[in-house]
PDB file of C-alpha atoms in Angstrom:
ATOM      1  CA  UNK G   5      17.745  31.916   9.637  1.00 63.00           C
ATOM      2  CA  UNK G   6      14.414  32.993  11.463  1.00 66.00           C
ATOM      3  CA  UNK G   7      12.967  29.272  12.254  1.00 78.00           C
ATOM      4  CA  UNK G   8       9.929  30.495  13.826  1.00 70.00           C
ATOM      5  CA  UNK G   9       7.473  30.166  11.192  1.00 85.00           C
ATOM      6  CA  UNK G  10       9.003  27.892   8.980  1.00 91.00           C
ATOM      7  CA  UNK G  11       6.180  25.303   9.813  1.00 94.00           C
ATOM      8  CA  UNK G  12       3.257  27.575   9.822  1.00 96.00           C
ATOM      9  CA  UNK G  13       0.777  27.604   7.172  1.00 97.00           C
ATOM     10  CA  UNK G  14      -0.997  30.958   8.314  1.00 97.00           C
ATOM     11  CA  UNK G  15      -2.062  32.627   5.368  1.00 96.00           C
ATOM     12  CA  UNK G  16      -2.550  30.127   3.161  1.00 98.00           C
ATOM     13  CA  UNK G  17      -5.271  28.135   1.269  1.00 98.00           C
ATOM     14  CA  UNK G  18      -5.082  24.145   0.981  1.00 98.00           C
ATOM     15  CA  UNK G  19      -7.705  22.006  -0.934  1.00 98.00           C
ATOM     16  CA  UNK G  20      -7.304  18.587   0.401  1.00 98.00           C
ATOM     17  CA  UNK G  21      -9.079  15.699  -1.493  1.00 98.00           C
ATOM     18  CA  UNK G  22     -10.419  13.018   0.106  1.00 97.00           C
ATOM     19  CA  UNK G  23     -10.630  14.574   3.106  1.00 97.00           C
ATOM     20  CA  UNK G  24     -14.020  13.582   4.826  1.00 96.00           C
ATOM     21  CA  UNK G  25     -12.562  10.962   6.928  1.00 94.00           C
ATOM     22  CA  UNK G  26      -9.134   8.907   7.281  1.00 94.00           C
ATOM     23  CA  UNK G  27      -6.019  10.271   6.276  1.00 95.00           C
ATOM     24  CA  UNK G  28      -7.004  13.389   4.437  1.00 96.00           C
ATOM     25  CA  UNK G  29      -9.482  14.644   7.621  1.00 97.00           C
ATOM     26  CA  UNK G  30      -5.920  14.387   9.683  1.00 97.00           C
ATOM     27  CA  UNK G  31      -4.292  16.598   7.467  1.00 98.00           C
ATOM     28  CA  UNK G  32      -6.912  19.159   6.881  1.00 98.00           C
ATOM     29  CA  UNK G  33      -7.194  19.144  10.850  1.00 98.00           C
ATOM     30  CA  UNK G  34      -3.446  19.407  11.148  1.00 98.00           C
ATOM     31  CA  UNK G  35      -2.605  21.976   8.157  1.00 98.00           C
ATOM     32  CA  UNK G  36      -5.753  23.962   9.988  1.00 98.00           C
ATOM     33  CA  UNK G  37      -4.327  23.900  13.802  1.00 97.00           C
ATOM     34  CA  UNK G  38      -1.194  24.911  11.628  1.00 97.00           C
ATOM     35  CA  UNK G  39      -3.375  28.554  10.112  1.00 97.00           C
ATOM     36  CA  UNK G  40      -4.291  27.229   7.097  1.00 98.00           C
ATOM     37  CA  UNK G  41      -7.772  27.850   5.743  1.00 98.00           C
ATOM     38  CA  UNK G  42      -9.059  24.607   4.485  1.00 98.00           C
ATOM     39  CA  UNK G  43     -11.512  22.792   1.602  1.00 98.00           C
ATOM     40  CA  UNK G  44     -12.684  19.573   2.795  1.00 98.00           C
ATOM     41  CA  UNK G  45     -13.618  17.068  -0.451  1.00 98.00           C
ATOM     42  CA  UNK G  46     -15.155  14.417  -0.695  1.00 96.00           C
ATOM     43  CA  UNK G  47     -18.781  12.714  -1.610  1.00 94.00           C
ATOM     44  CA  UNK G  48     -19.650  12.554   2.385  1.00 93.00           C
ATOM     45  CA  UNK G  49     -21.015  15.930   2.007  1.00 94.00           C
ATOM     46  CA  UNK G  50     -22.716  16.007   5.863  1.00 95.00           C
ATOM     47  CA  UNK G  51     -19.676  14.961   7.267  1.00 96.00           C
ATOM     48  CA  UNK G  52     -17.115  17.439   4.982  1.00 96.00           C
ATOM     49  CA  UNK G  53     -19.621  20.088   5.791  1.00 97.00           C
ATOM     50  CA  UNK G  54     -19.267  19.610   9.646  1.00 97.00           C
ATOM     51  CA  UNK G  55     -15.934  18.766   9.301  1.00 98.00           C
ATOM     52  CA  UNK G  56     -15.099  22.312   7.599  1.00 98.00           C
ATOM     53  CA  UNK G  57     -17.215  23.880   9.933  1.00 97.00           C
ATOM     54  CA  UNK G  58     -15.445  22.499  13.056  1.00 98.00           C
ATOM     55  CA  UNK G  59     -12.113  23.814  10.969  1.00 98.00           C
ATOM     56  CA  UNK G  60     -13.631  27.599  10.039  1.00 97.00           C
ATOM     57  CA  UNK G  61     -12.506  26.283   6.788  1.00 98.00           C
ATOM     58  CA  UNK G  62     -15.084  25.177   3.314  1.00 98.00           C
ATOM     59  CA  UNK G  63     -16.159  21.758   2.109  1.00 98.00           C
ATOM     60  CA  UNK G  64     -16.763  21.109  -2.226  1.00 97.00           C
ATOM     61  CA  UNK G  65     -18.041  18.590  -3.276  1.00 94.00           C
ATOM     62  CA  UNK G  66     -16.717  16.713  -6.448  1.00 94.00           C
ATOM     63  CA  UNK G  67     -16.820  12.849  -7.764  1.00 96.00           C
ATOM     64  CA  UNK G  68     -13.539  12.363  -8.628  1.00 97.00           C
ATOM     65  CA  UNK G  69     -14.983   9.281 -10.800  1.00 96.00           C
ATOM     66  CA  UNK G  70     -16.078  11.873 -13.431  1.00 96.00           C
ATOM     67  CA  UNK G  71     -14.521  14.390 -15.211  1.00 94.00           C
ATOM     68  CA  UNK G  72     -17.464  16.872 -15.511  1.00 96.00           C
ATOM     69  CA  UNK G  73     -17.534  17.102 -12.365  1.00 96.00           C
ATOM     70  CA  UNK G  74     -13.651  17.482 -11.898  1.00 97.00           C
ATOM     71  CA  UNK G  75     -13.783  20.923 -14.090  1.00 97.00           C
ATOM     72  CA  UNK G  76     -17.157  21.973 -11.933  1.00 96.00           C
ATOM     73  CA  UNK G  77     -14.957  21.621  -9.054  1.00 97.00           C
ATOM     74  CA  UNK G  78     -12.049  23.642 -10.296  1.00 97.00           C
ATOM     75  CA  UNK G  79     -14.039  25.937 -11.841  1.00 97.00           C
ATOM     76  CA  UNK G  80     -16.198  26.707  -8.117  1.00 96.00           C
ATOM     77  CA  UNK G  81     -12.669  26.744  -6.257  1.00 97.00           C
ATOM     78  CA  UNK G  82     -11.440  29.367  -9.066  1.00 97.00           C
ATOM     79  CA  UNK G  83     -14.792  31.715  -8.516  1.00 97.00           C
ATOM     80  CA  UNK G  84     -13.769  31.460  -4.551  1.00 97.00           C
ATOM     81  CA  UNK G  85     -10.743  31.847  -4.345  1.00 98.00           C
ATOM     82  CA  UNK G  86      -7.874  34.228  -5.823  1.00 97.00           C
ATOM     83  CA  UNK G  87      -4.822  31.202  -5.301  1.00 98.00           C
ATOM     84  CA  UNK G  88      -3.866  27.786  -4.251  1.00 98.00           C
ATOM     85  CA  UNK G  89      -0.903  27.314  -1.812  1.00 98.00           C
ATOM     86  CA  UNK G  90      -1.576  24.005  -1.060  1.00 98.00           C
ATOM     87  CA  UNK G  91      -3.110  20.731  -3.284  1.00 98.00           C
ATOM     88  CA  UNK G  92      -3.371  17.268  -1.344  1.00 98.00           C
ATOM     89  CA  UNK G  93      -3.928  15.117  -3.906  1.00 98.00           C
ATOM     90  CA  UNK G  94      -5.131  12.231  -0.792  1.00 97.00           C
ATOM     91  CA  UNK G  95      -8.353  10.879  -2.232  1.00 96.00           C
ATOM     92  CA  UNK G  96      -8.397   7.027  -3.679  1.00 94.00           C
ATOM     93  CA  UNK G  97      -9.800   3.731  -3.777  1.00 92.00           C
ATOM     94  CA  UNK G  98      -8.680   0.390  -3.462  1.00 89.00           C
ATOM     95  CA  UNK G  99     -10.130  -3.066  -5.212  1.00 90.00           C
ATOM     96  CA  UNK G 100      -8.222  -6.328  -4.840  1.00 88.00           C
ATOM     97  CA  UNK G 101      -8.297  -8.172  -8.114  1.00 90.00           C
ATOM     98  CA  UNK G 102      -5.668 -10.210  -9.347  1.00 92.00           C
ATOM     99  CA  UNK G 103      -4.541 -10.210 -12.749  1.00 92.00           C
ATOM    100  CA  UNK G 104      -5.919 -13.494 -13.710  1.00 93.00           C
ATOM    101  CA  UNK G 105      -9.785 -12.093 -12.357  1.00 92.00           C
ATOM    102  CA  UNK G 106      -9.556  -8.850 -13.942  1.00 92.00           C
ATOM    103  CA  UNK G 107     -13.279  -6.839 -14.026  1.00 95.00           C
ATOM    104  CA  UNK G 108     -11.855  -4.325 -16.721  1.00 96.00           C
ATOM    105  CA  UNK G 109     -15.078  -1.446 -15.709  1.00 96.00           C
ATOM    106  CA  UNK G 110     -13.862  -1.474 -11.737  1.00 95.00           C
ATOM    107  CA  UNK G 111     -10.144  -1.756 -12.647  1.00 95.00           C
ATOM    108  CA  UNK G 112     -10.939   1.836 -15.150  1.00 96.00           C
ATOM    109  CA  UNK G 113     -12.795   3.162 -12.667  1.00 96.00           C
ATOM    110  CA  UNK G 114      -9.872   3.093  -9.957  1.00 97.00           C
ATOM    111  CA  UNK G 115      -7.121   4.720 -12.418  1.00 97.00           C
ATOM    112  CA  UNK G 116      -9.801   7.181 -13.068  1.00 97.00           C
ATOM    113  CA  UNK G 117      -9.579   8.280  -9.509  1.00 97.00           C
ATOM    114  CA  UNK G 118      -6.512   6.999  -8.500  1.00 97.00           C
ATOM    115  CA  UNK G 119      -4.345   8.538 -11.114  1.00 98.00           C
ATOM    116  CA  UNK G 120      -6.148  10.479 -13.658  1.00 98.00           C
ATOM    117  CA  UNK G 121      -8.328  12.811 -11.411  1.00 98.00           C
ATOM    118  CA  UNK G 122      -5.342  13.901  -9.693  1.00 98.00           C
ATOM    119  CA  UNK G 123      -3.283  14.187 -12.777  1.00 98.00           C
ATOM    120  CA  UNK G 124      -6.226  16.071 -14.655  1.00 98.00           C
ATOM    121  CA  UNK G 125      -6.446  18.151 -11.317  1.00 98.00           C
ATOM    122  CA  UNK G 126      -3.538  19.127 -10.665  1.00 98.00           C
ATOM    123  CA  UNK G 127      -3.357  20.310 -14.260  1.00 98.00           C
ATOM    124  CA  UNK G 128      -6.551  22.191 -14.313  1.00 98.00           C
ATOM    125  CA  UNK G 129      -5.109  24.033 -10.814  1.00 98.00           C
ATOM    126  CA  UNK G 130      -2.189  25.819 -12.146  1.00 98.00           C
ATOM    127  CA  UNK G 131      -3.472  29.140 -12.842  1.00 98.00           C
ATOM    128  CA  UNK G 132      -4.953  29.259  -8.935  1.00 98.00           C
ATOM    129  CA  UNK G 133      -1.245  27.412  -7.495  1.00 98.00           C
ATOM    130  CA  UNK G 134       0.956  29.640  -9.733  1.00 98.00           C
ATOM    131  CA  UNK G 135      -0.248  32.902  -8.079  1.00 98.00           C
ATOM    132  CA  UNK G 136       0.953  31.302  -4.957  1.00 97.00           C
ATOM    133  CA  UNK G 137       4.817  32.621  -3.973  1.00 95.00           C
ATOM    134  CA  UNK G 138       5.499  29.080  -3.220  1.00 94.00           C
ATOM    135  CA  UNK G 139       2.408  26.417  -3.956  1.00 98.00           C
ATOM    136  CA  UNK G 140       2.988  22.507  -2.697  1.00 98.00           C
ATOM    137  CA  UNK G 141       1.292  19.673  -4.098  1.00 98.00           C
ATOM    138  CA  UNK G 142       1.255  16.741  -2.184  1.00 98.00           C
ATOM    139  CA  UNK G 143       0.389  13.156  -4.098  1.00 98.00           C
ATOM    140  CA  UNK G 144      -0.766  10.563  -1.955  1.00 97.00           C
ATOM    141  CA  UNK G 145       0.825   7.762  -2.871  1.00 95.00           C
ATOM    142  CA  UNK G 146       1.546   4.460  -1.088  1.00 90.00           C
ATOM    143  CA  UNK G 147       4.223   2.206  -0.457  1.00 89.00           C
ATOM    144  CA  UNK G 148       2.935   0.240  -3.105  1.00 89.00           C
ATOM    145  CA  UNK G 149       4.471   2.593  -5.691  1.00 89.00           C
ATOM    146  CA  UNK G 150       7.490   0.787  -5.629  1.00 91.00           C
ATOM    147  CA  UNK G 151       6.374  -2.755  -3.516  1.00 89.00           C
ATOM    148  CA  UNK G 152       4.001  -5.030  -5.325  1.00 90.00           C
ATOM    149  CA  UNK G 153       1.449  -6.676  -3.720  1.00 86.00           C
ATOM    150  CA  UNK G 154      -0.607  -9.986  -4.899  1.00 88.00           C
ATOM    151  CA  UNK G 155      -4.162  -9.516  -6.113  1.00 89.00           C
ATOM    152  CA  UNK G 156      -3.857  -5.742  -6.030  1.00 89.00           C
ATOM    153  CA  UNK G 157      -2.868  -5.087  -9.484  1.00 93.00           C
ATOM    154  CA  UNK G 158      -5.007  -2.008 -10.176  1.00 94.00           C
ATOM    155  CA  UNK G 159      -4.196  -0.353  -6.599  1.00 93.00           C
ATOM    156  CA  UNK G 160      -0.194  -0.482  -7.439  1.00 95.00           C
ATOM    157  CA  UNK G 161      -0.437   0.566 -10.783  1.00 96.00           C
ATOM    158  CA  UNK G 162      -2.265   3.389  -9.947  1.00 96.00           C
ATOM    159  CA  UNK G 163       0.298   4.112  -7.014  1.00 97.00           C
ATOM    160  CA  UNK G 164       3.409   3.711  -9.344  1.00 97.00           C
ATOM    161  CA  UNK G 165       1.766   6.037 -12.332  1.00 97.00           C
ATOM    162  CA  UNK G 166       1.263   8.632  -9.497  1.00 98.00           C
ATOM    163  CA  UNK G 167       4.512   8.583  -8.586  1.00 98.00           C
ATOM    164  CA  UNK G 168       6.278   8.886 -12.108  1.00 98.00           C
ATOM    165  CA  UNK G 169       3.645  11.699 -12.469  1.00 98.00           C
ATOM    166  CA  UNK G 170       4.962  13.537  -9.502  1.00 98.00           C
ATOM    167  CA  UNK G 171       8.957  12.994 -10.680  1.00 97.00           C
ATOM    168  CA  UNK G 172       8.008  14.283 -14.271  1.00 98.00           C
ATOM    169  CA  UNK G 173       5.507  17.164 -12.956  1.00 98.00           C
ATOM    170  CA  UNK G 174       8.155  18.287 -10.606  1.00 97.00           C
ATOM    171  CA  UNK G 175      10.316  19.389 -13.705  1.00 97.00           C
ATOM    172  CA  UNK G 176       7.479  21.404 -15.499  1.00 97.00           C
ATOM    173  CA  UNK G 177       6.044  23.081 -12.558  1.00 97.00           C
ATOM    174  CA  UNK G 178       9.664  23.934 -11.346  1.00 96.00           C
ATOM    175  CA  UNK G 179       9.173  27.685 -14.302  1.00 96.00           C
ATOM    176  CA  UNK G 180       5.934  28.175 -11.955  1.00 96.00           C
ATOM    177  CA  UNK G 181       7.186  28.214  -8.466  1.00 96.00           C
ATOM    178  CA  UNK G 182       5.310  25.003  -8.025  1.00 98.00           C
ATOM    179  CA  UNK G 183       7.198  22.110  -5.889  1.00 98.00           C
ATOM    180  CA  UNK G 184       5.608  18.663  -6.464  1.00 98.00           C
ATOM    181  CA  UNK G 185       6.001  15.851  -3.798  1.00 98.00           C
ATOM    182  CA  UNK G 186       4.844  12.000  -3.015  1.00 97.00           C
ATOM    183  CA  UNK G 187       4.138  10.672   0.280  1.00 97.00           C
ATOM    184  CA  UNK G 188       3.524   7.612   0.454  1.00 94.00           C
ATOM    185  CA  UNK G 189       2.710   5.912   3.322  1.00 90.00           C
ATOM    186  CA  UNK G 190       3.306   2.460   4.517  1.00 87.00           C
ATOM    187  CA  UNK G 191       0.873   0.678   6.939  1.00 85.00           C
ATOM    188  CA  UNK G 192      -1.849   3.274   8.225  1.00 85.00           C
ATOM    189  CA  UNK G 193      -4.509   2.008  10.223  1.00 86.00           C
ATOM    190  CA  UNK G 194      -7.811   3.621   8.641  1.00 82.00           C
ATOM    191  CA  UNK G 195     -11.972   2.588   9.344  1.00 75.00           C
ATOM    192  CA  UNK G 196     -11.670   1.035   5.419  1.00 72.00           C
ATOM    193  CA  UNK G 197      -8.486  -1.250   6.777  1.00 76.00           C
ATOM    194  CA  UNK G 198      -8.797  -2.009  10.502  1.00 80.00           C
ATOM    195  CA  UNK G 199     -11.150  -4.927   9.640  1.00 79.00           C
ATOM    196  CA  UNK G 200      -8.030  -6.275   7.433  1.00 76.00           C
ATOM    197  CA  UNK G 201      -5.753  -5.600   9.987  1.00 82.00           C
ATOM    198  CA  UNK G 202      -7.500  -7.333  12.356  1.00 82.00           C
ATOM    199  CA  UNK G 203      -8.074 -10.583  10.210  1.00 83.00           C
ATOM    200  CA  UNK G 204      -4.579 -10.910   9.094  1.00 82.00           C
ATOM    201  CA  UNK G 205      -3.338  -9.835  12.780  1.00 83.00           C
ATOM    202  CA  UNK G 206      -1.424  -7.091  14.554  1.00 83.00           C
ATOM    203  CA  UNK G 207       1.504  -9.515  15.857  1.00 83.00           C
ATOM    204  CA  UNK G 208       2.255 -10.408  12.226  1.00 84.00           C
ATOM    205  CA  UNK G 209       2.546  -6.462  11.375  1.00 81.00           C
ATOM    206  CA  UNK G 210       4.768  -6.216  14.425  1.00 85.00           C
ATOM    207  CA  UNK G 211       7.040  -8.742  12.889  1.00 84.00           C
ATOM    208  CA  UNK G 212       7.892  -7.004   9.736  1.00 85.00           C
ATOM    209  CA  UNK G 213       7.329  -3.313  11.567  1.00 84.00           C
ATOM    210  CA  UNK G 214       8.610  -3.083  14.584  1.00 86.00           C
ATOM    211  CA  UNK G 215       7.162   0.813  15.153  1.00 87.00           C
ATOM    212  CA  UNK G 216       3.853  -0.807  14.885  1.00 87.00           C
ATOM    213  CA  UNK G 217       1.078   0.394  12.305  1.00 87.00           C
ATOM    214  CA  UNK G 218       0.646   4.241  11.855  1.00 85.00           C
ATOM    215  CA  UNK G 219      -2.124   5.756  12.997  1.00 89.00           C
ATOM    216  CA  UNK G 220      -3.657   8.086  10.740  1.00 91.00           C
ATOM    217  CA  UNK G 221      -2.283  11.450  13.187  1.00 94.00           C
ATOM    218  CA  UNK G 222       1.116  10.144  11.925  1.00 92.00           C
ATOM    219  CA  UNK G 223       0.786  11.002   8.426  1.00 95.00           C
ATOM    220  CA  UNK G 224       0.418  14.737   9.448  1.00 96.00           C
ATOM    221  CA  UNK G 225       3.735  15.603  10.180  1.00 96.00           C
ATOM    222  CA  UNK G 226       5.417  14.840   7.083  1.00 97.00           C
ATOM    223  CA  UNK G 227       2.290  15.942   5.024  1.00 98.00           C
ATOM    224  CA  UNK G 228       2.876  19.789   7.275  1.00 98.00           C
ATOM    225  CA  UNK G 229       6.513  19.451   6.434  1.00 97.00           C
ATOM    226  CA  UNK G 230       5.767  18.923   2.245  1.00 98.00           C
ATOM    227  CA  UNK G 231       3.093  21.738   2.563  1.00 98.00           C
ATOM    228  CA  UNK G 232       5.479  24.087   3.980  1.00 97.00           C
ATOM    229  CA  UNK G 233       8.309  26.757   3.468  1.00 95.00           C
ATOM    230  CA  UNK G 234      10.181  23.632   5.381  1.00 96.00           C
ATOM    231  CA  UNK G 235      10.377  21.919   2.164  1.00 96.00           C
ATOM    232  CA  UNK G 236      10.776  24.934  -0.004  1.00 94.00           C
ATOM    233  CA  UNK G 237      13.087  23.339  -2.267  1.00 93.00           C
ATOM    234  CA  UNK G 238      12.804  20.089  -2.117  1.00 93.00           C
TER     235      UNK G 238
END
């Protein structure tokens, strides 16, 4: 087997949600340094647009909050662009509220964009992924799809319906050439997080994680793996 290019993405197109800042600007840079051509997202529009600039790649704008927008997003990406290799569904919120302190319009608000938009998304995207020879979708998950945390209740719901998603989408999208993946990520250290990271402190993480807390250029390798003819059948 010819192992030269089995990483590269040259040649093909990604749309990375969420991708402004954090995790998701990591992975657009790395898929890019990797040949892909690249949509930033994300409601940051100055900073997607230089972002995509510094990339040669695009930036779209969407508010994955409402579904009008949603379809105005697919439908722009569709007018641009003749496939999809590459979907990272990355983009999502977090609220701590415990299930005795419930505020019902925040808690709907973060399964709209934790768990619908990317469902609704990835749905919408078919037609664009399924002219891809091999298209990868990549669901952000978390390690809270399977490990619950107190006073997070919408977060890890969200995170566990994404991840039943993924194992039931993988099934459907198997007739399109379509391979459907989580990665979900553990501790990340992140500008929304550090302050939390900080208060709780870094010797505790240590303690239960003795690699230390990811930084955010540590999700990129396994995200470059999912994306690629690496993982072509898993």
């Amino acid at each position: 087997m010819d192992t030269a290019g089995l990483f590269s993405l040259t040649g093909k197109v990604a749309l990375i949600t969420g991708s402004t800042r954090g995790i998701g600007a990591a992975i657009a840079r790395g898929f890019a340094d990797a040949g892909a051509r690249v949509w930033i997202h994300g409601l940051e529009a100055e900073a997607g647009q230089t972002l995509a600039e510094q990339l040669n790649g695009q930036f779209i704008d969407g508010d994955l909050s409402d579904p009008n927008a949603i379809k105005h997003m697919v439908n722009d990406l569709s007018a641009r662009e003749e496939r999809l290799d590459i979907l990272v569904n990355n983009a999502g919120v977090q609220e701590p509220m415990s299930v005795e302190n419930l505020d019902m319009a925040v808690y709907d608000r973060l399964l709209q964009i934790n768990l619908r938009a990317p469902v609704e998304l990835t749905g919408l995207l078919i037609p664009l992924l399924s002219r891809s020879p091999g298209a990868s979708v990549i669901n952000v998950t978390s390690i809270h799809d399977t490990t619950p945390h107190p006073d997070d209740i919408p977060y890890c719901i969200s995170k566990a319906g994404l991840a039943m998603f993924t194992k039931a989408a993988s099934i459907e999208l198997a007739k399109h050439a379509i391979r459907i993946n989580n990665l979900a990520p553990g501790a990340i250290e992140t500008a929304i997080n550090r302050d939390i990271l900080d208060r709780i402190g870094r010797d505790k993480f240590r303690e239960r994680i003795p690699l230390d807390v990811a930084q955010v250029e540590q999700v990129v390798g396994p995200a470059l793996f999912l994306a690629s003819d690496a993982s072509n059948y898993l």
